[in-house]
PDB file of C-alpha atoms and ligand atoms in Angstrom:
ATOM      1  CA  MET A   1      71.016 -75.419  18.619  1.00 63.00           C
ATOM      2  CA  ALA A   2      71.502 -74.534  15.088  1.00 81.00           C
ATOM      3  CA  ASP A   3      70.022 -70.509  14.202  1.00 89.00           C
ATOM      4  CA  LYS A   4      67.291 -70.296  12.810  1.00 94.00           C
ATOM      5  CA  THR A   5      67.520 -68.976   9.282  1.00 97.00           C
ATOM      6  CA  TYR A   6      66.888 -66.034   6.942  1.00 98.00           C
ATOM      7  CA  GLU A   7      66.025 -64.875   3.257  1.00 98.00           C
ATOM      8  CA  ASN A   8      68.340 -60.859   4.063  1.00 98.00           C
ATOM      9  CA  ILE A   9      70.740 -61.907   7.725  1.00 98.00           C
ATOM     10  CA  LYS A  10      72.649 -63.567   8.653  1.00 98.00           C
ATOM     11  CA  ILE A  11      73.883 -65.108  11.682  1.00 98.00           C
ATOM     12  CA  GLU A  12      77.040 -66.462  12.440  1.00 98.00           C
ATOM     13  CA  ARG A  13      79.151 -67.320  16.037  1.00 98.00           C
ATOM     14  CA  GLN A  14      82.418 -66.807  17.029  1.00 97.00           C
ATOM     15  CA  GLY A  15      82.316 -68.143  20.643  1.00 97.00           C
ATOM     16  CA  GLN A  16      80.241 -66.178  22.662  1.00 97.00           C
ATOM     17  CA  ILE A  17      80.650 -63.124  20.128  1.00 98.00           C
ATOM     18  CA  THR A  18      77.117 -62.952  17.155  1.00 98.00           C
ATOM     19  CA  PHE A  19      77.935 -61.560  14.159  1.00 98.00           C
ATOM     20  CA  VAL A  20      74.376 -59.927  12.204  1.00 98.00           C
ATOM     21  CA  THR A  21      75.028 -59.639   8.780  1.00 98.00           C
ATOM     22  CA  LEU A  22      72.633 -57.661   6.497  1.00 98.00           C
ATOM     23  CA  ASN A  23      72.989 -60.196   3.738  1.00 98.00           C
ATOM     24  CA  ARG A  24      71.655 -58.097   0.423  1.00 98.00           C
ATOM     25  CA  PRO A  25      74.963 -57.146  -1.089  1.00 98.00           C
ATOM     26  CA  GLU A  26      73.889 -56.287  -4.574  1.00 98.00           C
ATOM     27  CA  LYS A  27      70.847 -54.052  -3.485  1.00 98.00           C
ATOM     28  CA  ARG A  28      74.117 -52.843  -0.994  1.00 98.00           C
ATOM     29  CA  ASN A  29      71.887 -54.344   2.370  1.00 98.00           C
ATOM     30  CA  ALA A  30      69.514 -51.485   1.389  1.00 98.00           C
ATOM     31  CA  MET A  31      66.495 -52.474   3.557  1.00 98.00           C
ATOM     32  CA  SER A  32      63.389 -53.693   2.256  1.00 98.00           C
ATOM     33  CA  PRO A  33      60.170 -54.729   4.664  1.00 98.00           C
ATOM     34  CA  GLY A  34      61.320 -58.896   4.794  1.00 98.00           C
ATOM     35  CA  LEU A  35      64.373 -57.104   6.055  1.00 98.00           C
ATOM     36  CA  HIS A  36      62.914 -56.062   9.155  1.00 98.00           C
ATOM     37  CA  TYR A  37      61.345 -58.943   9.750  1.00 98.00           C
ATOM     38  CA  ASP A  38      63.664 -61.204   9.700  1.00 98.00           C
ATOM     39  CA  MET A  39      65.889 -58.034  12.314  1.00 98.00           C
ATOM     40  CA  GLU A  40      63.324 -57.713  14.766  1.00 98.00           C
ATOM     41  CA  ASP A  41      62.859 -61.877  14.495  1.00 98.00           C
ATOM     42  CA  ALA A  42      66.359 -62.784  15.105  1.00 98.00           C
ATOM     43  CA  LEU A  43      67.218 -59.091  17.036  1.00 98.00           C
ATOM     44  CA  LEU A  44      64.658 -60.215  19.956  1.00 98.00           C
ATOM     45  CA  ARG A  45      65.473 -64.011  20.243  1.00 98.00           C
ATOM     46  CA  LEU A  46      69.091 -63.257  20.712  1.00 98.00           C
ATOM     47  CA  ASP A  47      68.588 -61.065  23.447  1.00 98.00           C
ATOM     48  CA  ASP A  48      67.098 -63.926  25.058  1.00 96.00           C
ATOM     49  CA  ASP A  49      70.489 -66.061  24.254  1.00 97.00           C
ATOM     50  CA  GLU A  50      72.561 -67.082  26.389  1.00 96.00           C
ATOM     51  CA  GLN A  51      75.526 -67.741  24.116  1.00 97.00           C
ATOM     52  CA  THR A  52      76.059 -63.260  22.778  1.00 98.00           C
ATOM     53  CA  ARG A  53      77.537 -61.967  24.659  1.00 97.00           C
ATOM     54  CA  VAL A  54      78.891 -59.240  22.435  1.00 98.00           C
ATOM     55  CA  LEU A  55      76.561 -58.389  18.458  1.00 98.00           C
ATOM     56  CA  VAL A  56      78.462 -57.415  16.700  1.00 99.00           C
ATOM     57  CA  LEU A  57      76.321 -55.770  13.515  1.00 99.00           C
ATOM     58  CA  ALA A  58      78.381 -56.122   9.527  1.00 98.00           C
ATOM     59  CA  GLY A  59      76.532 -55.975   6.327  1.00 98.00           C
ATOM     60  CA  ALA A  60      78.026 -58.148   3.197  1.00 98.00           C
ATOM     61  CA  GLY A  61      80.368 -57.078   0.690  1.00 98.00           C
ATOM     62  CA  GLU A  62      80.251 -53.270  -0.437  1.00 95.00           C
ATOM     63  CA  ALA A  63      78.036 -51.567   1.559  1.00 98.00           C
ATOM     64  CA  TRP A  64      77.106 -51.495   5.498  1.00 98.00           C
ATOM     65  CA  CYS A  65      73.621 -50.757   4.595  1.00 98.00           C
ATOM     66  CA  ALA A  66      73.033 -47.899   2.828  1.00 98.00           C
ATOM     67  CA  GLY A  67      69.443 -46.897   3.801  1.00 98.00           C
ATOM     68  CA  GLN A  68      65.635 -47.496   3.372  1.00 98.00           C
ATOM     69  CA  ASP A  69      65.017 -49.972   0.266  1.00 98.00           C
ATOM     70  CA  LEU A  70      63.604 -47.224  -1.890  1.00 97.00           C
ATOM     71  CA  LYS A  71      61.367 -49.871  -4.565  1.00 97.00           C
ATOM     72  CA  LEU A  72      60.419 -52.204  -1.959  1.00 98.00           C
ATOM     73  CA  TYR A  73      60.349 -50.293   1.085  1.00 97.00           C
ATOM     74  CA  PHE A  74      58.992 -46.568  -0.188  1.00 96.00           C
ATOM     75  CA  ARG A  75      57.121 -47.181  -3.274  1.00 96.00           C
ATOM     76  CA  GLU A  76      55.609 -50.861  -3.392  1.00 96.00           C
ATOM     77  CA  THR A  77      54.225 -50.375  -0.421  1.00 96.00           C
ATOM     78  CA  ALA A  78      52.885 -46.422  -1.041  1.00 94.00           C
ATOM     79  CA  ASN A  79      49.603 -47.609  -2.516  1.00 95.00           C
ATOM     80  CA  ASN A  80      50.288 -49.683   0.599  1.00 96.00           C
ATOM     81  CA  PRO A  81      48.598 -48.695   3.820  1.00 96.00           C
ATOM     82  CA  ALA A  82      48.347 -51.665   6.290  1.00 97.00           C
ATOM     83  CA  GLU A  83      51.447 -53.040   4.572  1.00 96.00           C
ATOM     84  CA  ARG A  84      53.197 -50.197   4.964  1.00 96.00           C
ATOM     85  CA  LYS A  85      52.746 -49.258   8.619  1.00 97.00           C
ATOM     86  CA  LYS A  86      54.101 -52.721   9.059  1.00 98.00           C
ATOM     87  CA  SER A  87      57.202 -52.627   8.013  1.00 98.00           C
ATOM     88  CA  ASN A  88      57.550 -49.186   8.844  1.00 98.00           C
ATOM     89  CA  THR A  89      56.655 -50.169  12.676  1.00 98.00           C
ATOM     90  CA  SER A  90      59.129 -53.207  12.073  1.00 98.00           C
ATOM     91  CA  SER A  91      61.646 -51.114  11.218  1.00 98.00           C
ATOM     92  CA  HIS A  92      61.403 -48.513  13.763  1.00 98.00           C
ATOM     93  CA  ASN A  93      61.538 -51.805  16.617  1.00 98.00           C
ATOM     94  CA  TRP A  94      64.986 -52.875  15.412  1.00 98.00           C
ATOM     95  CA  ARG A  95      67.370 -50.447  14.712  1.00 98.00           C
ATOM     96  CA  TRP A  96      66.575 -48.110  17.391  1.00 98.00           C
ATOM     97  CA  HIS A  97      63.250 -49.548  20.490  1.00 98.00           C
ATOM     98  CA  ILE A  98      65.486 -53.315  20.470  1.00 98.00           C
ATOM     99  CA  LEU A  99      68.941 -52.268  18.974  1.00 98.00           C
ATOM    100  CA  SER A 100      69.573 -49.025  21.915  1.00 98.00           C
ATOM    101  CA  LYS A 101      67.867 -51.455  24.704  1.00 97.00           C
ATOM    102  CA  PHE A 102      70.034 -55.162  23.361  1.00 98.00           C
ATOM    103  CA  SER A 103      71.315 -56.319  26.689  1.00 97.00           C
ATOM    104  CA  LYS A 104      75.190 -56.796  25.864  1.00 98.00           C
ATOM    105  CA  PRO A 105      76.887 -54.847  23.732  1.00 98.00           C
ATOM    106  CA  THR A 106      76.458 -54.144  20.581  1.00 98.00           C
ATOM    107  CA  ILE A 107      78.935 -53.031  17.971  1.00 99.00           C
ATOM    108  CA  ALA A 108      78.351 -51.610  14.184  1.00 99.00           C
ATOM    109  CA  MET A 109      81.036 -52.735  11.914  1.00 99.00           C
ATOM    110  CA  VAL A 110      80.849 -50.309   8.997  1.00 98.00           C
ATOM    111  CA  GLN A 111      82.813 -51.178   5.933  1.00 97.00           C
ATOM    112  CA  GLY A 112      81.742 -49.079   2.621  1.00 98.00           C
ATOM    113  CA  TYR A 113      78.494 -47.117   2.217  1.00 98.00           C
ATOM    114  CA  CYS A 114      76.534 -46.186   5.939  1.00 98.00           C
ATOM    115  CA  PHE A 115      73.157 -44.501   4.255  1.00 98.00           C
ATOM    116  CA  GLY A 116      70.294 -42.327   5.419  1.00 98.00           C
ATOM    117  CA  GLY A 117      67.908 -43.991   7.839  1.00 98.00           C
ATOM    118  CA  ALA A 118      71.345 -46.250   8.420  1.00 98.00           C
ATOM    119  CA  PHE A 119      72.104 -44.056  10.838  1.00 98.00           C
ATOM    120  CA  THR A 120      69.362 -44.773  12.887  1.00 98.00           C
ATOM    121  CA  GLN A 121      70.727 -48.436  13.546  1.00 98.00           C
ATOM    122  CA  LEU A 122      74.667 -46.609  13.429  1.00 98.00           C
ATOM    123  CA  CYS A 123      73.319 -44.613  16.843  1.00 98.00           C
ATOM    124  CA  ALA A 124      71.824 -47.829  18.300  1.00 98.00           C
ATOM    125  CA  CYS A 125      74.530 -49.332  19.189  1.00 98.00           C
ATOM    126  CA  ASP A 126      76.808 -48.751  21.616  1.00 98.00           C
ATOM    127  CA  TYR A 127      80.249 -48.685  19.477  1.00 98.00           C
ATOM    128  CA  ALA A 128      80.352 -48.118  15.884  1.00 98.00           C
ATOM    129  CA  ILE A 129      84.211 -48.575  14.663  1.00 98.00           C
ATOM    130  CA  ALA A 130      84.202 -48.212  10.865  1.00 98.00           C
ATOM    131  CA  ALA A 131      86.535 -48.677   7.870  1.00 98.00           C
ATOM    132  CA  GLU A 132      88.930 -45.139   7.919  1.00 98.00           C
ATOM    133  CA  ASP A 133      87.679 -45.448   2.984  1.00 98.00           C
ATOM    134  CA  ALA A 134      83.583 -46.272   4.300  1.00 98.00           C
ATOM    135  CA  THR A 135      81.279 -43.177   2.796  1.00 98.00           C
ATOM    136  CA  PHE A 136      78.300 -41.662   4.721  1.00 98.00           C
ATOM    137  CA  GLY A 137      75.756 -39.960   3.673  1.00 98.00           C
ATOM    138  CA  LEU A 138      72.454 -37.977   4.725  1.00 98.00           C
ATOM    139  CA  SER A 139      71.360 -38.022   1.016  1.00 97.00           C
ATOM    140  CA  GLU A 140      67.490 -37.955   1.768  1.00 96.00           C
ATOM    141  CA  VAL A 141      67.778 -34.319   1.183  1.00 96.00           C
ATOM    142  CA  ASN A 142      69.122 -35.635  -2.257  1.00 95.00           C
ATOM    143  CA  TRP A 143      65.769 -36.489  -3.300  1.00 91.00           C
ATOM    144  CA  GLY A 144      63.112 -34.653  -1.389  1.00 93.00           C
ATOM    145  CA  ILE A 145      62.854 -35.712   2.368  1.00 95.00           C
ATOM    146  CA  LEU A 146      64.721 -34.868   5.342  1.00 96.00           C
ATOM    147  CA  PRO A 147      65.986 -37.145   7.748  1.00 97.00           C
ATOM    148  CA  GLY A 148      62.746 -39.058   8.837  1.00 96.00           C
ATOM    149  CA  GLY A 149      62.452 -41.692  11.943  1.00 96.00           C
ATOM    150  CA  VAL A 150      64.401 -41.309  14.507  1.00 97.00           C
ATOM    151  CA  VAL A 151      68.245 -39.800  12.349  1.00 98.00           C
ATOM    152  CA  SER A 152      66.808 -36.045  12.519  1.00 98.00           C
ATOM    153  CA  TRP A 153      66.803 -36.964  16.198  1.00 97.00           C
ATOM    154  CA  ASN A 154      70.217 -39.489  16.108  1.00 97.00           C
ATOM    155  CA  LEU A 155      72.343 -37.247  14.348  1.00 97.00           C
ATOM    156  CA  THR A 156      70.974 -33.953  17.178  1.00 95.00           C
ATOM    157  CA  GLU A 157      71.934 -36.783  19.626  1.00 95.00           C
ATOM    158  CA  ASN A 158      75.309 -37.995  18.886  1.00 96.00           C
ATOM    159  CA  LEU A 159      76.449 -34.499  16.800  1.00 97.00           C
ATOM    160  CA  LEU A 160      76.885 -31.387  17.122  1.00 97.00           C
ATOM    161  CA  PRO A 161      74.067 -29.420  16.350  1.00 96.00           C
ATOM    162  CA  ARG A 162      76.578 -27.176  13.498  1.00 98.00           C
ATOM    163  CA  HIS A 163      77.758 -30.839  12.265  1.00 98.00           C
ATOM    164  CA  ALA A 164      73.958 -32.525  12.047  1.00 98.00           C
ATOM    165  CA  MET A 165      73.127 -29.338   9.973  1.00 98.00           C
ATOM    166  CA  TYR A 166      75.385 -29.693   7.949  1.00 98.00           C
ATOM    167  CA  TYR A 167      75.620 -32.816   6.775  1.00 98.00           C
ATOM    168  CA  ALA A 168      72.016 -32.772   7.239  1.00 98.00           C
ATOM    169  CA  THR A 169      70.606 -29.978   4.399  1.00 98.00           C
ATOM    170  CA  THR A 170      73.598 -30.862   2.642  1.00 98.00           C
ATOM    171  CA  GLY A 171      73.477 -34.622   2.070  1.00 98.00           C
ATOM    172  CA  GLU A 172      77.654 -34.601   1.217  1.00 98.00           C
ATOM    173  CA  PRO A 173      79.172 -37.767   1.870  1.00 98.00           C
ATOM    174  CA  PHE A 174      81.746 -38.070   4.168  1.00 98.00           C
ATOM    175  CA  SER A 175      84.856 -40.862   5.028  1.00 98.00           C
ATOM    176  CA  GLY A 176      84.865 -43.414   7.920  1.00 98.00           C
ATOM    177  CA  LYS A 177      87.909 -40.656   9.592  1.00 98.00           C
ATOM    178  CA  ARG A 178      85.442 -37.633   9.380  1.00 98.00           C
ATOM    179  CA  ALA A 179      83.337 -39.726  11.100  1.00 98.00           C
ATOM    180  CA  GLU A 180      85.435 -39.844  13.954  1.00 98.00           C
ATOM    181  CA  GLU A 181      86.638 -36.418  13.691  1.00 98.00           C
ATOM    182  CA  ILE A 182      82.958 -35.143  13.781  1.00 98.00           C
ATOM    183  CA  GLY A 183      82.206 -38.002  16.818  1.00 98.00           C
ATOM    184  CA  LEU A 184      79.987 -40.168  15.067  1.00 98.00           C
ATOM    185  CA  ILE A 185      81.481 -43.374  15.771  1.00 98.00           C
ATOM    186  CA  ASN A 186      84.236 -44.994  17.886  1.00 98.00           C
ATOM    187  CA  PHE A 187      87.611 -44.908  15.550  1.00 98.00           C
ATOM    188  CA  ALA A 188      88.567 -45.170  11.672  1.00 98.00           C
ATOM    189  CA  VAL A 189      91.348 -48.176  11.715  1.00 98.00           C
ATOM    190  CA  PRO A 190      92.758 -48.948   7.531  1.00 98.00           C
ATOM    191  CA  LYS A 191      90.276 -51.262   6.387  1.00 98.00           C
ATOM    192  CA  ASP A 192      92.215 -54.660   6.165  1.00 98.00           C
ATOM    193  CA  GLN A 193      91.898 -53.967   9.694  1.00 98.00           C
ATOM    194  CA  LEU A 194      88.050 -54.121  10.454  1.00 98.00           C
ATOM    195  CA  MET A 195      87.236 -57.576  11.455  1.00 98.00           C
ATOM    196  CA  ALA A 196      90.689 -57.358  14.340  1.00 98.00           C
ATOM    197  CA  ARG A 197      90.265 -53.984  15.638  1.00 98.00           C
ATOM    198  CA  THR A 198      86.200 -55.363  15.897  1.00 98.00           C
ATOM    199  CA  MET A 199      87.185 -58.565  17.801  1.00 98.00           C
ATOM    200  CA  GLU A 200      89.712 -56.062  20.206  1.00 98.00           C
ATOM    201  CA  LEU A 201      86.396 -54.477  21.457  1.00 98.00           C
ATOM    202  CA  ALA A 202      84.407 -57.701  21.533  1.00 98.00           C
ATOM    203  CA  ASN A 203      87.145 -59.219  23.948  1.00 96.00           C
ATOM    204  CA  LYS A 204      87.918 -56.617  25.944  1.00 95.00           C
ATOM    205  CA  LEU A 205      83.975 -56.179  26.851  1.00 96.00           C
ATOM    206  CA  LEU A 206      83.856 -60.327  27.168  1.00 95.00           C
ATOM    207  CA  LYS A 207      85.855 -59.943  29.948  1.00 91.00           C
ATOM    208  CA  LEU A 208      83.889 -57.297  31.935  1.00 92.00           C
ATOM    209  CA  ASN A 209      81.258 -58.616  34.226  1.00 92.00           C
ATOM    210  CA  PRO A 210      78.511 -58.782  31.460  1.00 94.00           C
ATOM    211  CA  SER A 211      75.910 -57.118  34.540  1.00 95.00           C
ATOM    212  CA  VAL A 212      78.076 -53.701  35.139  1.00 94.00           C
ATOM    213  CA  VAL A 213      78.624 -53.605  31.290  1.00 96.00           C
ATOM    214  CA  ARG A 214      75.169 -53.634  31.074  1.00 97.00           C
ATOM    215  CA  PHE A 215      73.706 -51.157  34.010  1.00 97.00           C
ATOM    216  CA  THR A 216      76.139 -48.963  32.554  1.00 97.00           C
ATOM    217  CA  LYS A 217      74.884 -49.042  29.381  1.00 97.00           C
ATOM    218  CA  GLU A 218      71.259 -48.519  30.356  1.00 97.00           C
ATOM    219  CA  ALA A 219      72.660 -45.309  32.873  1.00 98.00           C
ATOM    220  CA  ILE A 220      74.538 -43.529  29.375  1.00 97.00           C
ATOM    221  CA  ARG A 221      71.350 -43.542  27.975  1.00 96.00           C
ATOM    222  CA  ALA A 222      69.215 -42.588  29.955  1.00 96.00           C
ATOM    223  CA  VAL A 223      70.327 -40.379  31.957  1.00 97.00           C
ATOM    224  CA  THR A 224      70.831 -38.099  28.853  1.00 93.00           C
ATOM    225  CA  HIS A 225      67.419 -36.930  28.901  1.00 91.00           C
ATOM    226  CA  MET A 226      67.122 -36.270  32.393  1.00 97.00           C
ATOM    227  CA  ARG A 227      67.647 -32.739  34.143  1.00 98.00           C
ATOM    228  CA  GLU A 228      70.418 -33.295  37.237  1.00 98.00           C
ATOM    229  CA  PRO A 229      68.261 -34.102  40.189  1.00 98.00           C
ATOM    230  CA  GLU A 230      66.884 -37.040  38.142  1.00 98.00           C
ATOM    231  CA  ALA A 231      69.590 -38.467  37.100  1.00 98.00           C
ATOM    232  CA  ARG A 232      71.249 -38.471  40.248  1.00 98.00           C
ATOM    233  CA  ASP A 233      68.046 -40.466  42.260  1.00 98.00           C
ATOM    234  CA  TYR A 234      68.307 -42.344  38.561  1.00 98.00           C
ATOM    235  CA  LEU A 235      71.809 -42.899  38.982  1.00 98.00           C
ATOM    236  CA  GLY A 236      71.739 -44.120  43.027  1.00 97.00           C
ATOM    237  CA  VAL A 237      68.362 -46.706  42.079  1.00 97.00           C
ATOM    238  CA  LYS A 238      69.610 -47.601  39.836  1.00 97.00           C
ATOM    239  CA  GLN A 239      73.257 -48.911  41.233  1.00 95.00           C
ATOM    240  CA  ASP A 240      71.071 -51.074  43.854  1.00 95.00           C
ATOM    241  CA  GLY A 241      69.013 -53.017  40.953  1.00 95.00           C
ATOM    242  CA  LEU A 242      72.621 -53.780  39.701  1.00 95.00           C
ATOM    243  CA  ALA A 243      73.772 -54.886  43.726  1.00 92.00           C
ATOM    244  CA  LYS A 244      70.559 -56.812  43.396  1.00 93.00           C
ATOM    245  CA  ALA A 245      71.110 -58.121  39.598  1.00 92.00           C
ATOM    246  CA  ASP A 246      75.151 -59.343  40.417  1.00 88.00           C
ATOM    247  CA  LYS A 247      75.864 -61.412  43.042  1.00 86.00           C
ATOM    248  CA  GLU A 248      79.529 -60.463  42.273  1.00 83.00           C
ATOM    249  CA  ILE A 249      78.532 -56.872  43.061  1.00 86.00           C
ATOM    250  CA  GLY A 250      76.594 -57.179  45.414  1.00 83.00           C
ATOM    251  CA  ASP A 251      79.357 -59.284  47.696  1.00 84.00           C
ATOM    252  CA  LYS A 252      81.404 -56.110  46.779  1.00 86.00           C
ATOM    253  CA  VAL A 253      84.265 -58.554  45.573  1.00 85.00           C
ATOM    254  CA  GLY A 254      85.699 -56.353  43.463  1.00 85.00           C
ATOM    255  CA  MET A 255      86.891 -53.959  46.905  1.00 87.00           C
ATOM    256  CA  LYS A 256      87.495 -56.540  48.729  1.00 89.00           C
ATOM    257  CA  LYS A 257      90.135 -57.819  45.857  1.00 87.00           C
ATOM    258  CA  PHE A 258      91.355 -53.917  46.232  1.00 89.00           C
ATOM    259  CA  LEU A 259      92.152 -53.206  49.163  1.00 92.00           C
ATOM    260  CA  ASP A 260      92.010 -56.414  51.186  1.00 93.00           C
ATOM    261  CA  GLU A 261      93.916 -58.981  49.231  1.00 91.00           C
ATOM    262  CA  LYS A 262      95.699 -55.774  47.368  1.00 90.00           C
ATOM    263  CA  SER A 263      95.448 -58.633  44.224  1.00 88.00           C
ATOM    264  CA  TYR A 264      94.866 -56.522  42.046  1.00 86.00           C
ATOM    265  CA  ARG A 265      94.611 -52.233  40.506  1.00 88.00           C
ATOM    266  CA  PRO A 266      91.152 -51.543  39.529  1.00 87.00           C
ATOM    267  CA  GLY A 267      92.346 -48.160  37.038  1.00 89.00           C
ATOM    268  CA  LEU A 268      94.168 -50.469  35.350  1.00 88.00           C
ATOM    269  CA  GLY A 269      91.449 -52.704  34.316  1.00 81.00           C
ATOM    270  CA  PRO A 270      89.820 -55.880  35.487  1.00 76.00           C
ATOM    271  CA  TYR A 271      90.520 -58.231  37.545  1.00 72.00           C
ATOM    272  CA  GLN A 272      90.096 -62.344  36.711  1.00 71.00           C
ATOM    273  CA  ARG A 273      85.937 -62.888  37.874  1.00 70.00           C
ATOM    274  CA  PRO A 274      85.618 -65.741  39.585  1.00 62.00           C
ATOM    275  CA  THR A 275      83.014 -66.664  37.462  1.00 55.00           C
ATOM    276  CA  ASP A 276      82.235 -66.855  33.632  1.00 50.00           C
TER     277      ASP A 276
HETATM  278  N1  ACO B   1      67.150 -48.921  -1.941  1.00 55.83           N
HETATM  279  C1  ACO B   1      66.614 -49.322  -3.545  1.00 55.83           C
HETATM  280  N2  ACO B   1      67.951 -50.064  -3.996  1.00 55.83           N
HETATM  281  C2  ACO B   1      69.121 -49.448  -3.614  1.00 55.83           C
HETATM  282  C3  ACO B   1      69.703 -49.178  -2.672  1.00 55.83           C
HETATM  283  C4  ACO B   1      67.875 -48.057  -2.161  1.00 55.83           C
HETATM  284  N3  ACO B   1      68.319 -47.487  -0.697  1.00 55.83           N
HETATM  285  N4  ACO B   1      71.057 -48.120  -2.710  1.00 55.83           N
HETATM  286  C5  ACO B   1      71.058 -49.288  -3.801  1.00 55.83           C
HETATM  287  N5  ACO B   1      70.235 -49.836  -4.179  1.00 55.83           N
HETATM  288  C6  ACO B   1      70.640 -50.643  -5.866  1.00 55.83           C
HETATM  289  C7  ACO B   1      70.077 -50.906  -6.898  1.00 55.83           C
HETATM  290  O1  ACO B   1      69.261 -49.837  -7.403  1.00 55.83           O
HETATM  291  C8  ACO B   1      70.563 -51.070  -7.363  1.00 55.83           C
HETATM  292  O2  ACO B   1      70.322 -51.818  -7.709  1.00 55.83           O
HETATM  293  P1  ACO B   1      70.343 -52.505  -9.580  1.00 55.83           P
HETATM  294  O3  ACO B   1      70.783 -53.294  -9.305  1.00 55.83           O
HETATM  295  O4  ACO B   1      68.679 -53.667  -9.717  1.00 55.83           O
HETATM  296  O5  ACO B   1      70.295 -52.426 -10.032  1.00 55.83           O
HETATM  297  C9  ACO B   1      71.543 -51.551  -6.881  1.00 55.83           C
HETATM  298  O6  ACO B   1      71.499 -51.474  -5.554  1.00 55.83           O
HETATM  299  C10 ACO B   1      73.781 -51.482  -6.713  1.00 55.83           C
HETATM  300  O7  ACO B   1      73.156 -50.146  -6.626  1.00 55.83           O
HETATM  301  P2  ACO B   1      74.438 -49.405  -7.282  1.00 55.83           P
HETATM  302  O8  ACO B   1      73.890 -47.841  -7.540  1.00 55.83           O
HETATM  303  O9  ACO B   1      74.770 -49.447  -9.627  1.00 55.83           O
HETATM  304  O10 ACO B   1      75.902 -49.088  -7.075  1.00 55.83           O
HETATM  305  P3  ACO B   1      76.500 -48.004  -5.856  1.00 55.83           P
HETATM  306  O11 ACO B   1      77.759 -49.560  -5.927  1.00 55.83           O
HETATM  307  O12 ACO B   1      77.416 -48.453  -7.490  1.00 55.83           O
HETATM  308  O13 ACO B   1      76.311 -47.021  -5.361  1.00 55.83           O
HETATM  309  C11 ACO B   1      75.560 -46.732  -3.207  1.00 55.83           C
HETATM  310  C12 ACO B   1      75.868 -47.497  -4.153  1.00 55.83           C
HETATM  311  C13 ACO B   1      76.431 -45.081  -3.688  1.00 55.83           C
HETATM  312  C14 ACO B   1      74.383 -46.846  -2.361  1.00 55.83           C
HETATM  313  C15 ACO B   1      73.934 -46.557  -5.068  1.00 55.83           C
HETATM  314  O14 ACO B   1      73.195 -47.423  -5.212  1.00 55.83           O
HETATM  315  C16 ACO B   1      72.743 -45.811  -3.749  1.00 55.83           C
HETATM  316  O15 ACO B   1      72.956 -44.018  -4.123  1.00 55.83           O
HETATM  317  N6  ACO B   1      71.366 -45.413  -3.295  1.00 55.83           N
HETATM  318  C17 ACO B   1      70.946 -44.927  -2.679  1.00 55.83           C
HETATM  319  C18 ACO B   1      71.346 -44.067  -1.253  1.00 55.83           C
HETATM  320  C19 ACO B   1      69.984 -43.743  -0.808  1.00 55.83           C
HETATM  321  O16 ACO B   1      69.660 -42.612  -1.415  1.00 55.83           O
HETATM  322  N7  ACO B   1      70.203 -43.840   0.422  1.00 55.83           N
HETATM  323  C20 ACO B   1      69.544 -43.258   1.221  1.00 55.83           C
HETATM  324  C21 ACO B   1      68.176 -44.406   1.159  1.00 55.83           C
HETATM  325  S1  ACO B   1      66.563 -42.897   1.978  1.00 55.83           S
HETATM  326  C22 ACO B   1      66.649 -43.733   3.847  1.00 55.83           C
HETATM  327  O17 ACO B   1      67.268 -44.379   4.063  1.00 55.83           O
HETATM  328  C23 ACO B   1      64.448 -43.088   4.780  1.00 55.83           C
END
C-alpha cells in the first residue's frame, strides 16, 4: 500500500529502511504546527508498520532542522491558546515521547543546521550521524528564551554538565566535528559520505535480532533514571520479557550455536538468523 502523503514531511523507503524527511527546505525545516501534526501521525503509523525495521530522520535541503518556527509556532499561536496547546502537545509527542520509545532503531542523519528545539528529536533518536560541517546551536539565548520544552533536560542527559552549560548559555554554534567530540552525536563524517555511512549503520542494525535491539535500547534508556537495585531488578525482568517475546531468544538458539555447534563467535558478530 502506498504511504500517506503529507504537506510538511515526506516518507521514502529503501527496503526495510524508512526515511522520514522534514520537508520545508525554504524555511530550513523549521517546525510549524502543521509539521508537528504530520510527524505525530506518520511516526505513529510507522511504529506499527511491519516493513519499517530502521527509521532515518532526515532534513530536506540546506538544513536538518532550524528549530521551532518562530513565526508559525510562536508568534501566530501567541493569541490562540488552544492552538498553542495543541501544537505544543503534538510537538512534544513526536519529538520525544514517540521517537524516544520508537520500537525500531532510529538514526538522525544531520546535514546543515540543527538549532534549538531540534535538539530534542536529535537526542530522541537512538543514533546520530552528522556531516562534519553541520552547524549545531542552542540559539534560544540569542532571542530571549531558555532551551525549553525538554531541550535543557536533553542537554544534561547527553552532554557533560560543562558542555551543556557552555553551549546553552552562550548560544555559540558548533560543528558536526565538535558535536562528535562532546558526545552529542555518534559520528561526524564528510558530507558526501553522510548517506553511505547512515546506510552502513542501518544495514548493520538490520542484521541483528530486532527484539534484542528493541529490548536493549529500551533498557539503556530506562536504567539511566534508576538506582542500582532498581536497575538490576528491572534488567532481570526485562530479560525474561525478551525471552518470552522472541522464540529465538527463548530457545537459546545463539548459545546452542556457540556452545554445541561451534558455528560462530558471538564476540565477533551476529550469526545468520534462521528467520528474517
Ligand atoms: N523559524 C521560522 N523561520 C525560519 C527559521 C525559524 N526557526 N529559520 C529559518 N527560517 C526562515 C527564514 O525566516 C527565511 O524565511 P523567508 O525566506 O520567508 O525570509 C528562511 O527560513 C531562510 O532563512 P535565512 O535566514 O534566509 O537562511 P540562511 O541559510 O541564511 O540561515 C539559519 C539559516 C542560520 C537557520 C537562520 O535562518 C536562523 O538563524 N534561523 C533561526 C534559527 C533558530 O534560532 N532556531 C531556534 C528557534 S527557537 C526554538 O527552536 C525553541
